[in-house]
Amino acid sequence: MSSAESFVPRPMFLSDSAQARLRELIREEGNPTLKLRVYVTGGGCSGFQYGFDFSDSVADDDTLVDYDDVAMIVDPLSYQYLVGSTVDFEQGLAGARFVIQNPNATTTCGCGASFMV
């Protein structure tokens, strides 16, 4: 790395299992430009609620977190609540889903879908 280059840490992380599931979904959809959009909305039993969607467009003010052949997008409002978080994919008795491990959350609900800061 030259002195003109600087290391910029990733603002969020995408676990290996989340990357693998995202690759599967992109392959199923047949659209290699799809990205995982991660966002926060008001509501849920703990105040804020996590959301996931797929998008092939990135707004000028979105944060794009790139992992070679897969990526996730975070809007500026959600970013402040999600910076430092890890998006994971888990399969269990309750089904298969993307989940967020958020170091900024002071309280989370039992299902992990909502949080409070």
XYZ file of C-alpha atoms in Angstrom:
117
model
C 0.000 0.000 0.000
C 1.496 3.327 -0.985
C 1.491 6.384 1.232
C -1.205 7.933 -0.986
C -3.535 5.014 -0.264
C -5.266 4.668 3.053
C -6.925 1.705 4.660
C -10.642 2.213 5.178
C -12.145 -0.417 7.482
C -15.427 -2.002 6.512
C -18.301 -0.253 8.262
C -20.249 -3.525 8.492
C -19.446 -7.178 8.097
C -21.040 -10.004 6.138
C -20.331 -13.438 7.636
C -19.192 -16.342 5.479
C -22.591 -18.039 5.842
C -24.404 -14.814 4.844
C -22.119 -14.439 1.824
C -22.785 -18.044 0.792
C -26.569 -17.631 1.123
C -26.460 -14.367 -0.795
C -24.560 -16.086 -3.622
C -27.243 -18.816 -3.717
C -30.071 -16.270 -3.877
C -28.353 -14.277 -6.617
C -27.839 -17.477 -8.611
C -31.515 -18.452 -8.109
C -32.674 -15.006 -9.284
C -30.286 -15.052 -12.235
C -29.310 -11.421 -11.575
C -25.612 -10.946 -10.690
C -26.159 -7.238 -9.911
C -28.412 -7.942 -6.878
C -27.152 -6.738 -3.519
C -28.468 -7.265 -0.001
C -30.069 -4.061 1.300
C -29.974 -3.870 5.102
C -32.080 -1.218 6.816
C -33.639 -0.098 10.074
C -37.235 1.042 10.548
C -39.199 2.216 13.567
C -41.353 -0.367 15.293
C -40.852 -3.830 16.601
C -41.094 -4.780 20.243
C -37.806 -3.063 21.159
C -38.104 0.245 19.263
C -36.304 -0.350 15.960
C -36.651 -3.216 13.548
C -34.133 -4.732 11.117
C -35.103 -5.234 7.503
C -33.586 -7.000 4.520
C -34.345 -6.651 0.839
C -32.630 -7.121 -2.502
C -31.753 -4.263 -4.782
C -29.749 -3.800 -7.939
C -29.533 -0.023 -7.561
C -27.364 1.989 -5.197
C -28.317 5.582 -4.326
C -25.627 8.265 -4.192
C -25.866 8.504 -0.405
C -25.948 4.733 0.244
C -22.970 2.940 1.758
C -21.870 -0.027 -0.362
C -20.006 -2.775 1.493
C -18.359 -4.945 -1.124
C -17.211 -8.562 -0.654
C -15.788 -9.538 -4.053
C -18.809 -11.094 -5.807
C -21.481 -10.084 -3.248
C -22.305 -6.783 -1.550
C -24.679 -5.141 0.868
C -26.169 -1.653 0.786
C -27.067 0.534 3.767
C -28.954 3.829 3.566
C -27.577 6.803 5.554
C -30.318 6.773 8.215
C -29.848 3.063 8.953
C -26.053 3.288 8.797
C -25.812 5.202 12.080
C -27.530 2.322 13.900
C -25.724 -0.476 12.071
C -22.081 0.635 11.880
C -19.878 -2.131 13.304
C -22.602 -4.778 12.948
C -22.270 -8.222 11.410
C -24.948 -9.641 9.127
C -25.137 -13.408 9.495
C -27.342 -16.164 8.074
C -28.628 -18.861 10.374
C -30.695 -21.991 9.933
C -32.468 -23.615 12.835
C -35.781 -24.861 14.148
C -37.321 -21.415 13.614
C -36.319 -21.487 9.936
C -33.611 -19.817 7.911
C -33.009 -16.075 8.078
C -30.538 -13.245 7.956
C -29.756 -11.848 11.425
C -27.747 -8.900 12.699
C -25.256 -8.930 15.540
C -25.300 -5.267 16.516
C -22.791 -3.944 19.085
C -24.783 -0.663 19.265
C -27.970 -2.336 20.536
C -28.565 -1.947 24.257
C -31.664 -4.181 24.207
C -32.905 -6.757 21.714
C -36.124 -8.699 21.568
C -36.217 -12.466 21.970
C -36.439 -13.138 18.240
C -33.569 -10.752 17.424
C -35.592 -8.831 14.829
C -35.808 -5.586 16.802
C -33.528 -3.572 19.063
C -33.055 -0.379 21.078
C -29.998 1.897 21.221
